[in-house]
Short mmCIF file of C-alpha atoms in Angstrom, two decimals:
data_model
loop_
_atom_site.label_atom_id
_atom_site.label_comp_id
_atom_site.label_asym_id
_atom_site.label_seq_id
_atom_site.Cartn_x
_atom_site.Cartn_y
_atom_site.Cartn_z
CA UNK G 148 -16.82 47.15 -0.11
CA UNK G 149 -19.99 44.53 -0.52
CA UNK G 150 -19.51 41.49 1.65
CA UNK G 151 -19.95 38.32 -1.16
CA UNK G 152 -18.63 35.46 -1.56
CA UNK G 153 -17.29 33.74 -4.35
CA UNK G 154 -17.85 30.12 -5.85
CA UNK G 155 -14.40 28.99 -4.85
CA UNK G 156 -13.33 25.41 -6.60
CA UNK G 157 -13.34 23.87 -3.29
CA UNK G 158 -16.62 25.19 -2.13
CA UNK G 159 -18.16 23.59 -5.34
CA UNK G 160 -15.99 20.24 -4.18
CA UNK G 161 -17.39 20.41 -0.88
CA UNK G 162 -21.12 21.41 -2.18
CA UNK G 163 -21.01 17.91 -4.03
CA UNK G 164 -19.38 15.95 -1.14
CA UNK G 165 -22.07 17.37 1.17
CA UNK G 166 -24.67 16.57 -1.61
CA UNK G 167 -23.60 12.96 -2.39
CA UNK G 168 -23.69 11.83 1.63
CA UNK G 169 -27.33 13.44 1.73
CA UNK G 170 -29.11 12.06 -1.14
CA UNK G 171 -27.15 8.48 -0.40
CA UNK G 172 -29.70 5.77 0.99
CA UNK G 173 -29.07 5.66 5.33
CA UNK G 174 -26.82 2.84 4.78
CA UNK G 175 -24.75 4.58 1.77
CA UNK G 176 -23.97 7.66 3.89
CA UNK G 177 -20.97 8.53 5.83
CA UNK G 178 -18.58 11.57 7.10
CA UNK G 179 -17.12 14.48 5.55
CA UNK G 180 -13.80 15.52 6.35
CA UNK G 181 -13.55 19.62 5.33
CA UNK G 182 -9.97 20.72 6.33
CA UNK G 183 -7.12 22.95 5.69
CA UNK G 184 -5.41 26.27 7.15
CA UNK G 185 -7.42 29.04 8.78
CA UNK G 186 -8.50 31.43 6.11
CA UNK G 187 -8.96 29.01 3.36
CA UNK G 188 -12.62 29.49 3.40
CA UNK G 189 -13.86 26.17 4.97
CA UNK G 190 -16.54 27.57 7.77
CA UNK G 191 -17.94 29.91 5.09
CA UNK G 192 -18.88 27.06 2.72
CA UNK G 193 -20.48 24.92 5.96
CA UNK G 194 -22.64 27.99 6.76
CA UNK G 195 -23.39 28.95 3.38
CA UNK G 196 -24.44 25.45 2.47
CA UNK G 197 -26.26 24.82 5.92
CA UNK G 198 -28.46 28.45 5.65
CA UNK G 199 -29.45 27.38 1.49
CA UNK G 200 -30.37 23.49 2.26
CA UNK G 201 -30.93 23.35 5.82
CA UNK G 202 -29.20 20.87 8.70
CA UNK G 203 -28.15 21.51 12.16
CA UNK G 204 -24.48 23.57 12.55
CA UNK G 205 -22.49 23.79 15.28
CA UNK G 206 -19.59 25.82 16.29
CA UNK G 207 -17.47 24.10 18.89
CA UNK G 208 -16.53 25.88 21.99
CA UNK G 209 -12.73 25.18 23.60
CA UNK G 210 -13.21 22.80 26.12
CA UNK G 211 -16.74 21.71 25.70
CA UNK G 212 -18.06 18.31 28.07
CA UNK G 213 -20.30 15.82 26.72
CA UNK G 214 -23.16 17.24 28.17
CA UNK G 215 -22.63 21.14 26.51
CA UNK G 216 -21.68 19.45 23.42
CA UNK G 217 -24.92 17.17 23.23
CA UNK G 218 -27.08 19.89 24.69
CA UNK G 219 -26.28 22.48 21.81
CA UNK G 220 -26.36 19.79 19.73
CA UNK G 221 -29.64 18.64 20.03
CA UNK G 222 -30.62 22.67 20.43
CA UNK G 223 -29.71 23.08 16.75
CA UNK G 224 -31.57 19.88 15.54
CA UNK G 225 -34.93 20.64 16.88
CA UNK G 226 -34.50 24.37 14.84
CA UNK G 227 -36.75 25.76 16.86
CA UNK G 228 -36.49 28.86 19.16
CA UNK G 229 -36.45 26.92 22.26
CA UNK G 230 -34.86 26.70 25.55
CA UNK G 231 -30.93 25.28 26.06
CA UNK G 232 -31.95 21.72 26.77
CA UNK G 233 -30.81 20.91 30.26
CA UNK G 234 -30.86 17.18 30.01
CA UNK G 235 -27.81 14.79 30.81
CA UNK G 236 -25.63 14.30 27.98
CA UNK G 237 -26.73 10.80 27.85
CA UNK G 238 -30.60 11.74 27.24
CA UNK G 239 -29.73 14.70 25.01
CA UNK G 240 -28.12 12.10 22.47
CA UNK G 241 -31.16 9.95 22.60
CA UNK G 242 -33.99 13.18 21.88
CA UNK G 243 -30.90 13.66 18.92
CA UNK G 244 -31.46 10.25 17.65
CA UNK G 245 -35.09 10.44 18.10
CA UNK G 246 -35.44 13.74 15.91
CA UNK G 247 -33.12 12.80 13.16
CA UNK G 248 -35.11 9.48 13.03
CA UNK G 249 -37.71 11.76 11.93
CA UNK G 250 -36.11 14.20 10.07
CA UNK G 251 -32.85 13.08 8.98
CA UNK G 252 -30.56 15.94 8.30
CA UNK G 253 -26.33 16.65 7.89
CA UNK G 254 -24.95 17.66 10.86
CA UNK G 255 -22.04 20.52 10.71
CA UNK G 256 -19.45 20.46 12.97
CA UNK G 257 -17.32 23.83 12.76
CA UNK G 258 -13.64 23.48 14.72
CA UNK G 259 -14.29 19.73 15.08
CA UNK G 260 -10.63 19.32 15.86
CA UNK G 261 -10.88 21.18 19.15
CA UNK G 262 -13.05 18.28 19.79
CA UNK G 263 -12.38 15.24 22.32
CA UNK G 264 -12.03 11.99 20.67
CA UNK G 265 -15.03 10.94 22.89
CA UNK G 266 -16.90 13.65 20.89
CA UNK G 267 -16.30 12.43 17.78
CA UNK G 268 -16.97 8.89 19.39
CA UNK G 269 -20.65 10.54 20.24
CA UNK G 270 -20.99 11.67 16.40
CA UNK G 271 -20.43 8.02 15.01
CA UNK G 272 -23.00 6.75 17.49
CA UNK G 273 -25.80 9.34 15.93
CA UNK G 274 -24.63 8.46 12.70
CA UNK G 275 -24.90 4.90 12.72
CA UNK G 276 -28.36 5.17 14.30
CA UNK G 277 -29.81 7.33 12.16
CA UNK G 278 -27.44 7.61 8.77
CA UNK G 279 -27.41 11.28 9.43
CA UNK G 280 -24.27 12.79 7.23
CA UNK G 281 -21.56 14.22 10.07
CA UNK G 282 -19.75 16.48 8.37
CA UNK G 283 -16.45 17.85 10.46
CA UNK G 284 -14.98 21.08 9.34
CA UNK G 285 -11.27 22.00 11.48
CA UNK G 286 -7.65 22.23 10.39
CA UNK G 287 -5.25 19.73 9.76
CA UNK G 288 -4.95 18.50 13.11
CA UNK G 289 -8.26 16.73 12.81
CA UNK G 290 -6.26 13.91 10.97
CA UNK G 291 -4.46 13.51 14.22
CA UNK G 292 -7.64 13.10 15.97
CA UNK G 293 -9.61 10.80 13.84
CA UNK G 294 -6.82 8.25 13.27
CA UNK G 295 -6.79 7.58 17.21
CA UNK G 296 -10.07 5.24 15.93
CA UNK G 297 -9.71 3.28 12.92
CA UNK G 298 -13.53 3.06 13.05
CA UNK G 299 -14.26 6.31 12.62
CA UNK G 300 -11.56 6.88 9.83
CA UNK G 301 -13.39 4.43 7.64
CA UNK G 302 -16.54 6.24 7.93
CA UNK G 303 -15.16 8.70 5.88
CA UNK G 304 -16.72 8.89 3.02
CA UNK G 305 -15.50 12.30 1.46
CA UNK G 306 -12.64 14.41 2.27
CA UNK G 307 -12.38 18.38 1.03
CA UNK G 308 -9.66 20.01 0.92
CA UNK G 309 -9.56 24.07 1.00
CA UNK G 310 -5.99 25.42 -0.10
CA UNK G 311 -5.06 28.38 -1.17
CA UNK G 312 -7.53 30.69 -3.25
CA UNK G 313 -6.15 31.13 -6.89
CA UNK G 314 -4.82 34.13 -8.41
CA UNK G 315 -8.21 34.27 -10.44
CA UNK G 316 -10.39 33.72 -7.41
CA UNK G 317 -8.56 36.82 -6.47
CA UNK G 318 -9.21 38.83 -9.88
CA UNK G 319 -12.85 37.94 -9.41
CA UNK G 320 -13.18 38.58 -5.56
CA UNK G 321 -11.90 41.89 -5.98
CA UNK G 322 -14.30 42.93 -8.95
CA UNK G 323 -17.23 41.76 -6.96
CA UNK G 324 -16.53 43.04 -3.45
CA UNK G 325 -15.29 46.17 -4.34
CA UNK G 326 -15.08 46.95 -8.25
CA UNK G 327 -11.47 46.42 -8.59
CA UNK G 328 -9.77 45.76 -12.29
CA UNK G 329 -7.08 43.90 -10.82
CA UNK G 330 -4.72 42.41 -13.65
CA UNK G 331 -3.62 38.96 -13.62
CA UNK G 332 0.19 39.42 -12.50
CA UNK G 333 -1.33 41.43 -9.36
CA UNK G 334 -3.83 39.06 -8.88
CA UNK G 335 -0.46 36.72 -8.44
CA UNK G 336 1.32 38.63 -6.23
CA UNK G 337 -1.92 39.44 -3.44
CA UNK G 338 -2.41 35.69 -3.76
CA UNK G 339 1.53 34.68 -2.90
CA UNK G 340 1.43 37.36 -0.48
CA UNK G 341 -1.13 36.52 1.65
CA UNK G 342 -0.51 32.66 0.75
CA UNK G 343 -4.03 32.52 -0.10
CA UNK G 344 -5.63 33.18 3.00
CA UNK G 345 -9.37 34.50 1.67
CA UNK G 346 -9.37 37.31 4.89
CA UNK G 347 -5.89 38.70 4.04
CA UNK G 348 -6.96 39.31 0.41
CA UNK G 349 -10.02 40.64 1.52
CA UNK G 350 -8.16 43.26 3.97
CA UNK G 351 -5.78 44.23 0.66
CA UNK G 352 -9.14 44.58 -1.04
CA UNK G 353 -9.84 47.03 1.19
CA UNK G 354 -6.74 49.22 1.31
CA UNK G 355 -6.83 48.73 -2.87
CA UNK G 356 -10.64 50.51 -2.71
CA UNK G 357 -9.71 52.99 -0.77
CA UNK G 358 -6.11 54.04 -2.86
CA UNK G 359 -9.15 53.64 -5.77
CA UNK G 360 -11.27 55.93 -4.66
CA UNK G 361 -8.89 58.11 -3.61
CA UNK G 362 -7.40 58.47 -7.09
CA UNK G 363 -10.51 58.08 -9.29
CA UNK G 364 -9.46 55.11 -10.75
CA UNK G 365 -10.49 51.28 -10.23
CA UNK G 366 -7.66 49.53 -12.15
CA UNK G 367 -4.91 48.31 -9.81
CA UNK G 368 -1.80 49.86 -10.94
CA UNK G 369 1.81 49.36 -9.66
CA UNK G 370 1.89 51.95 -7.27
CA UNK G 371 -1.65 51.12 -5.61
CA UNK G 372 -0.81 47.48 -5.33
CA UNK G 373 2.95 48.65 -3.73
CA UNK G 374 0.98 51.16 -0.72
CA UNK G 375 -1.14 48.35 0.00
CA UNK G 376 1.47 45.51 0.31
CA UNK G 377 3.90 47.48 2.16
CA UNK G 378 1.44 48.79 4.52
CA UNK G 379 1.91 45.38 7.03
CA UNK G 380 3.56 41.84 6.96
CA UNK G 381 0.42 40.29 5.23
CA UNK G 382 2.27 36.86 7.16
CA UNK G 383 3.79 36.26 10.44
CA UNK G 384 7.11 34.53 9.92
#
């Protein structure tokens, strides 16, 4: 099976959200909020759209201080294979302001809801002094966490949401991953199934290629789609 990925409605969504906060003027740009369940495809469209058009992406760690936060920060804004910084937290968010003054750039921010508000509170203060785009990817607890400050709320300028894929992003995942003719009331079921979480398709994509190969045939029939349905609760209750 090829690892692709598929131009999902939402990633397009987010692609122009992401695009319209970039290209605004410094005083015309804002946040973007990119939420929804685990498995909706949210941290693939940050990295895909971060390794095509550039920006600094982070991946918060559980339990992160100021200091680690700012000091991988500021690691992935200078790009550069460097050292760690080992600066305070306080002079790591200056050298961040100082850089993006430079080169202003969207800054990713993967799992931003396992974030501190004080975090976030350190974003806003890089944003307003530069206009750098934040863009905060994370689940729907971030909503929680950014409407503990009513000014950071109302820098949002964009909000994404990734729900479940579609019965026909399934169909077309399936032929490009792994060859699969998968006809549109299968397509339906894998999708209710897995309640459109893109890595449980994925992992019936992968039974359905091998029951394929097995049998010489690439078109999902009843039987193939039964063996790899029944194989495991695609859910936890």
């Amino acid at each position: 099976m090829r690892d692709i990925i598929i131009e999902t409605e939402a990633m397009t969504r987010f692609d122009a959200a992401v695009d319209a906060v970039v290209t605004a003027g410094r005083g015309l740009s804002g946040f973007v909020l990119a939420y929804g369940q685990a498995g909706r495809g949210k941290s693939v469209a940050a990295d895909r759209y971060h390794f095509q058009r550039g920006g600094a992406y982070v991946r918060v760690w559980q339990g992160w201080s100021q200091t680690a936060f700012l000091q991988r920060l500021l690691f992935e804004v200078r790009g550069k294979n460097m050292d760690m910084p080992r600066h305070t937290g306080n002079r790591c968010k200056e050298m961040i302001v100082e850089l993006l003054d430079e080169n202003r750039m969207p800054i990713f921010v993967d799992e931003a809801d396992r974030l501190k508000i004080d975090r976030i509170e350190d974003l806003r203060d890089i944003h307003e002094m530069t206009g750098a785009p934040i863009v905060l990817i994370g689940e729907e607890g971030i909503f929680g966490l950014l409407s503990e400050r009513r000014r950071i709320w109302s820098r949002v300028a964009h909000e994404v949401a990734f729900g479940p894929i579609s019965p026909a992003e399934v169909g077309l995942y399936g032929m490009q991953a792994a060859g699969l003719d998968i006809p549109p009331e299968a397509s339906s079921e894998i999708a209710k199934r897995t309640e459109g979480d893109f890595r449980l398709v994925r992992n019936v994509c992968l039974l359905l290629e091998k029951a394929a190969k097995a049998s010489g045939s690439f078109t999902v029939d009843r039987p193939m789609l039964e063996t790899a349905l029944t194989s495991r609760p695609w859910r936890r209750k």
